[in-house]
Amino acid sequence: MIVGCIGAILGGFVFGLLGLAAVGLLGSLITATSAPCCSS
C-alpha cells in the first residue's frame, strides 16, 4: 500500500512536469506563430 501511494505521487509529479513542459512548448509555438518577425 505504501509503495503504491509513493508510486502514485511520483507518477503524478512526473506527469505534472510533462504537462508543464507540453504547455511551455505550446506557448512557445503560439508566440512563434503569432510573432513571425521575432523568429529567426
Tab-separated table of C-alpha atoms in Angstrom, residues 20-40:
chain	number	residue	atom	x	y	z
A	20	LEU	CA	4.120	21.847	-17.766
A	21	ALA	CA	6.666	21.062	-20.489
A	22	ALA	CA	3.853	20.496	-23.001
A	23	VAL	CA	2.210	23.801	-22.036
A	24	GLY	CA	5.566	25.579	-22.372
A	25	LEU	CA	6.124	24.079	-25.829
A	26	LEU	CA	2.605	25.052	-26.900
A	27	GLY	CA	3.146	28.577	-25.592
A	28	SER	CA	6.434	28.917	-27.482
A	29	LEU	CA	4.780	27.626	-30.658
A	30	ILE	CA	1.894	30.083	-30.268
A	31	THR	CA	4.255	33.017	-29.676
A	32	ALA	CA	6.401	31.942	-32.640
A	33	THR	CA	3.383	31.766	-34.963
A	34	SER	CA	1.781	34.962	-33.644
A	35	ALA	CA	5.075	36.910	-33.927
A	36	PRO	CA	6.878	35.615	-37.069
A	37	CYS	CA	9.061	38.743	-37.199
A	38	CYS	CA	10.749	37.739	-33.939
A	39	SER	CA	11.577	34.178	-35.047
A	40	SER	CA	14.974	33.754	-36.688
